[in-house]
mmCIF file with all atom_site columns, C-alpha atoms in Angstrom:
data_model
loop_
_atom_site.group_PDB
_atom_site.id
_atom_site.type_symbol
_atom_site.label_atom_id
_atom_site.label_alt_id
_atom_site.label_comp_id
_atom_site.label_asym_id
_atom_site.label_entity_id
_atom_site.label_seq_id
_atom_site.pdbx_PDB_ins_code
_atom_site.Cartn_x
_atom_site.Cartn_y
_atom_site.Cartn_z
_atom_site.occupancy
_atom_site.B_iso_or_equiv
_atom_site.pdbx_formal_charge
_atom_site.auth_seq_id
_atom_site.auth_comp_id
_atom_site.auth_asym_id
_atom_site.auth_atom_id
_atom_site.pdbx_PDB_model_num
ATOM 1  C CA . MET A 1 1  ? 117.447 70.305 158.491 1.00 0.00 ? 1095 MET A CA 1
ATOM 2  C CA . SER A 1 2  ? 120.939 71.315 157.432 1.00 0.00 ? 1096 SER A CA 1
ATOM 3  C CA . THR A 1 3  ? 121.710 67.650 156.666 1.00 0.00 ? 1097 THR A CA 1
ATOM 4  C CA . CYS A 1 4  ? 118.650 67.492 154.436 1.00 0.00 ? 1098 CYS A CA 1
ATOM 5  C CA . ARG A 1 5  ? 119.753 70.617 152.589 1.00 0.00 ? 1099 ARG A CA 1
ATOM 6  C CA . ARG A 1 6  ? 123.315 69.329 152.101 1.00 0.00 ? 1100 ARG A CA 1
ATOM 7  C CA . THR A 1 7  ? 122.008 66.128 150.536 1.00 0.00 ? 1101 THR A CA 1
ATOM 8  C CA . GLY A 1 8  ? 119.629 68.025 148.263 1.00 0.00 ? 1102 GLY A CA 1
ATOM 9  C CA . ASN A 1 9  ? 116.454 66.843 149.975 1.00 0.00 ? 1103 ASN A CA 1
ATOM 10 C CA . ILE A 1 10 ? 113.404 69.055 150.177 1.00 0.00 ? 1104 ILE A CA 1
ATOM 11 C CA . ILE A 1 11 ? 112.013 69.882 153.601 1.00 0.00 ? 1105 ILE A CA 1
ATOM 12 C CA . LYS A 1 12 ? 108.226 69.948 153.580 1.00 0.00 ? 1106 LYS A CA 1
ATOM 13 C CA . PHE A 1 13 ? 106.124 71.656 156.217 1.00 0.00 ? 1107 PHE A CA 1
ATOM 14 C CA . ASN A 1 14 ? 102.414 71.062 156.613 1.00 0.00 ? 1108 ASN A CA 1
ATOM 15 C CA . THR A 1 15 ? 100.567 73.933 158.244 1.00 0.00 ? 1109 THR A CA 1
ATOM 16 C CA . ASN A 1 16 ? 97.142  75.415 158.727 1.00 0.00 ? 1110 ASN A CA 1
ATOM 17 C CA . GLY A 1 17 ? 98.796  78.782 157.979 1.00 0.00 ? 1111 GLY A CA 1
ATOM 18 C CA . MET A 1 18 ? 97.368  80.587 160.981 1.00 0.00 ? 1112 MET A CA 1
ATOM 19 C CA . LEU A 1 19 ? 100.716 81.435 162.609 1.00 0.00 ? 1113 LEU A CA 1
ATOM 20 C CA . PHE A 1 20 ? 102.386 82.914 159.532 1.00 0.00 ? 1114 PHE A CA 1
ATOM 21 C CA . ASP A 1 21 ? 103.483 86.516 159.933 1.00 0.00 ? 1115 ASP A CA 1
ATOM 22 C CA . GLU A 1 22 ? 105.730 88.777 157.832 1.00 0.00 ? 1116 GLU A CA 1
ATOM 23 C CA . GLU A 1 23 ? 108.927 87.525 159.505 1.00 0.00 ? 1117 GLU A CA 1
ATOM 24 C CA . ILE A 1 24 ? 108.110 83.862 158.909 1.00 0.00 ? 1118 ILE A CA 1
ATOM 25 C CA . MET A 1 25 ? 107.142 84.619 155.301 1.00 0.00 ? 1119 MET A CA 1
ATOM 26 C CA . GLU A 1 26 ? 110.459 86.357 154.639 1.00 0.00 ? 1120 GLU A CA 1
ATOM 27 C CA . LYS A 1 27 ? 112.471 83.519 156.158 1.00 0.00 ? 1121 LYS A CA 1
ATOM 28 C CA . ALA A 1 28 ? 110.531 80.919 154.200 1.00 0.00 ? 1122 ALA A CA 1
ATOM 29 C CA . ILE A 1 29 ? 111.177 82.710 150.901 1.00 0.00 ? 1123 ILE A CA 1
ATOM 30 C CA . GLU A 1 30 ? 114.901 83.074 151.557 1.00 0.00 ? 1124 GLU A CA 1
ATOM 31 C CA . GLU A 1 31 ? 115.515 79.453 152.561 1.00 0.00 ? 1125 GLU A CA 1
ATOM 32 C CA . LYS A 1 32 ? 116.443 76.936 149.891 1.00 0.00 ? 1126 LYS A CA 1
ATOM 33 C CA . GLY A 1 33 ? 114.731 73.594 149.446 1.00 0.00 ? 1127 GLY A CA 1
ATOM 34 C CA . TYR A 1 34 ? 111.508 74.150 151.336 1.00 0.00 ? 1128 TYR A CA 1
ATOM 35 C CA . SER A 1 35 ? 107.987 73.167 150.464 1.00 0.00 ? 1129 SER A CA 1
ATOM 36 C CA . ILE A 1 36 ? 105.030 74.447 152.461 1.00 0.00 ? 1130 ILE A CA 1
ATOM 37 C CA . ALA A 1 37 ? 101.682 72.666 152.245 1.00 0.00 ? 1131 ALA A CA 1
ATOM 38 C CA . PHE A 1 38 ? 98.685  74.616 153.514 1.00 0.00 ? 1132 PHE A CA 1
ATOM 39 C CA . SER A 1 39 ? 95.796  72.457 154.745 1.00 0.00 ? 1133 SER A CA 1
ATOM 40 C CA . MET A 1 40 ? 92.355  73.444 153.507 1.00 0.00 ? 1134 MET A CA 1
ATOM 41 C CA . ASP A 1 41 ? 89.291  71.281 154.037 1.00 0.00 ? 1135 ASP A CA 1
ATOM 42 C CA . GLY A 1 42 ? 86.668  73.183 152.123 1.00 0.00 ? 1136 GLY A CA 1
ATOM 43 C CA . ALA A 1 43 ? 86.175  75.386 149.089 1.00 0.00 ? 1137 ALA A CA 1
ATOM 44 C CA . THR A 1 44 ? 84.220  77.933 151.133 1.00 0.00 ? 1138 THR A CA 1
ATOM 45 C CA . PRO A 1 45 ? 85.080  79.622 154.421 1.00 0.00 ? 1139 PRO A CA 1
ATOM 46 C CA . LEU A 1 46 ? 81.968  78.144 156.048 1.00 0.00 ? 1140 LEU A CA 1
ATOM 47 C CA . THR A 1 47 ? 82.963  74.554 155.258 1.00 0.00 ? 1141 THR A CA 1
ATOM 48 C CA . ASN A 1 48 ? 86.694  74.949 155.818 1.00 0.00 ? 1142 ASN A CA 1
ATOM 49 C CA . ASN A 1 49 ? 86.375  76.810 159.106 1.00 0.00 ? 1143 ASN A CA 1
ATOM 50 C CA . SER A 1 50 ? 83.787  74.380 160.487 1.00 0.00 ? 1144 SER A CA 1
ATOM 51 C CA . ILE A 1 51 ? 86.037  71.372 159.760 1.00 0.00 ? 1145 ILE A CA 1
ATOM 52 C CA . ARG A 1 52 ? 89.338  73.038 160.713 1.00 0.00 ? 1146 ARG A CA 1
ATOM 53 C CA . LYS A 1 53 ? 88.557  74.519 164.100 1.00 0.00 ? 1147 LYS A CA 1
ATOM 54 C CA . GLY A 1 54 ? 90.520  77.719 164.670 1.00 0.00 ? 1148 GLY A CA 1
ATOM 55 C CA . SER A 1 55 ? 91.271  78.157 160.973 1.00 0.00 ? 1149 SER A CA 1
ATOM 56 C CA . LYS A 1 56 ? 90.183  81.215 159.036 1.00 0.00 ? 1150 LYS A CA 1
ATOM 57 C CA . MET A 1 57 ? 90.168  80.397 155.338 1.00 0.00 ? 1151 MET A CA 1
ATOM 58 C CA . ASN A 1 58 ? 90.373  84.013 154.177 1.00 0.00 ? 1152 ASN A CA 1
ATOM 59 C CA . TYR A 1 59 ? 93.434  84.627 156.382 1.00 0.00 ? 1153 TYR A CA 1
ATOM 60 C CA . VAL A 1 60 ? 95.155  81.505 155.030 1.00 0.00 ? 1154 VAL A CA 1
ATOM 61 C CA . LEU A 1 61 ? 94.394  82.424 151.404 1.00 0.00 ? 1155 LEU A CA 1
ATOM 62 C CA . ASP A 1 62 ? 95.676  85.949 152.048 1.00 0.00 ? 1156 ASP A CA 1
ATOM 63 C CA . THR A 1 63 ? 98.867  84.472 153.528 1.00 0.00 ? 1157 THR A CA 1
ATOM 64 C CA . ILE A 1 64 ? 99.380  82.228 150.493 1.00 0.00 ? 1158 ILE A CA 1
ATOM 65 C CA . ASN A 1 65 ? 98.867  85.210 148.158 1.00 0.00 ? 1159 ASN A CA 1
ATOM 66 C CA . LYS A 1 66 ? 101.312 87.358 150.148 1.00 0.00 ? 1160 LYS A CA 1
ATOM 67 C CA . ILE A 1 67 ? 103.983 84.662 150.004 1.00 0.00 ? 1161 ILE A CA 1
ATOM 68 C CA . GLN A 1 68 ? 103.444 84.172 146.268 1.00 0.00 ? 1162 GLN A CA 1
ATOM 69 C CA . ASN A 1 69 ? 103.680 87.932 145.659 1.00 0.00 ? 1163 ASN A CA 1
ATOM 70 C CA . LYS A 1 70 ? 106.881 88.157 147.710 1.00 0.00 ? 1164 LYS A CA 1
ATOM 71 C CA . LYS A 1 71 ? 108.318 85.223 145.741 1.00 0.00 ? 1165 LYS A CA 1
ATOM 72 C CA . GLU A 1 72 ? 107.558 86.989 142.460 1.00 0.00 ? 1166 GLU A CA 1
ATOM 73 C CA . THR A 1 73 ? 108.965 90.319 143.694 1.00 0.00 ? 1167 THR A CA 1
ATOM 74 C CA . LYS A 1 74 ? 112.214 88.626 144.704 1.00 0.00 ? 1168 LYS A CA 1
ATOM 75 C CA . ASN A 1 75 ? 112.181 86.352 141.634 1.00 0.00 ? 1169 ASN A CA 1
ATOM 76 C CA . SER A 1 76 ? 112.505 83.425 144.021 1.00 0.00 ? 1170 SER A CA 1
ATOM 77 C CA . GLN A 1 77 ? 112.001 79.865 142.842 1.00 0.00 ? 1171 GLN A CA 1
ATOM 78 C CA . LEU A 1 78 ? 113.343 78.406 146.081 1.00 0.00 ? 1172 LEU A CA 1
ATOM 79 C CA . LEU A 1 79 ? 110.048 77.887 147.879 1.00 0.00 ? 1173 LEU A CA 1
ATOM 80 C CA . LYS A 1 80 ? 107.302 75.591 146.661 1.00 0.00 ? 1174 LYS A CA 1
ATOM 81 C CA . LEU A 1 81 ? 103.734 76.240 147.838 1.00 0.00 ? 1175 LEU A CA 1
ATOM 82 C CA . GLU A 1 82 ? 101.019 73.594 147.932 1.00 0.00 ? 1176 GLU A CA 1
ATOM 83 C CA . VAL A 1 83 ? 97.435  73.317 149.119 1.00 0.00 ? 1177 VAL A CA 1
ATOM 84 C CA . VAL A 1 84 ? 96.332  70.021 150.648 1.00 0.00 ? 1178 VAL A CA 1
ATOM 85 C CA . PHE A 1 85 ? 92.633  69.120 150.639 1.00 0.00 ? 1179 PHE A CA 1
ATOM 86 C CA . VAL A 1 86 ? 91.258  66.204 152.642 1.00 0.00 ? 1180 VAL A CA 1
ATOM 87 C CA . GLY A 1 87 ? 88.102  64.951 150.970 1.00 0.00 ? 1181 GLY A CA 1
ATOM 88 C CA . MET A 1 88 ? 85.336  63.677 153.256 1.00 0.00 ? 1182 MET A CA 1
ATOM 89 C CA . SER A 1 89 ? 81.567  63.388 153.196 1.00 0.00 ? 1183 SER A CA 1
ATOM 90 C CA . ARG A 1 90 ? 81.192  66.959 154.540 1.00 0.00 ? 1184 ARG A CA 1
ATOM 91 C CA . ASN A 1 91 ? 83.182  68.595 151.734 1.00 0.00 ? 1185 ASN A CA 1
ATOM 92 C CA . ILE A 1 92 ? 83.647  66.269 148.761 1.00 0.00 ? 1186 ILE A CA 1
ATOM 93 C CA . GLU A 1 93 ? 80.858  67.913 146.741 1.00 0.00 ? 1187 GLU A CA 1
ATOM 94 C CA . GLU A 1 94 ? 82.803  71.177 146.811 1.00 0.00 ? 1188 GLU A CA 1
ATOM 95 C CA . LEU A 1 95 ? 85.515  69.563 144.700 1.00 0.00 ? 1189 LEU A CA 1
ATOM 96 C CA . LEU A 1 96 ? 83.085  68.765 141.895 1.00 0.00 ? 1190 LEU A CA 1
#
């Protein structure tokens, strides 16, 4: 990862967000050149949680909000946050 940072590349992590705690959030905000993509497969907790076994949509959304708030408090532009949605027959109508 240090080689990627030295060359100016962005390191992107894909996660379901379930293992994020305060310590991981702080480290993520302080690091330079990171992008974190949170996987969500539904626009409602019922759909998302049934597709992503073990995921709790409300927890993940709360985590994303906490990270964003910490970024704003620290005036940090170093971390990019994304949400990734995989469209399939079970959830595509929720995008419309």
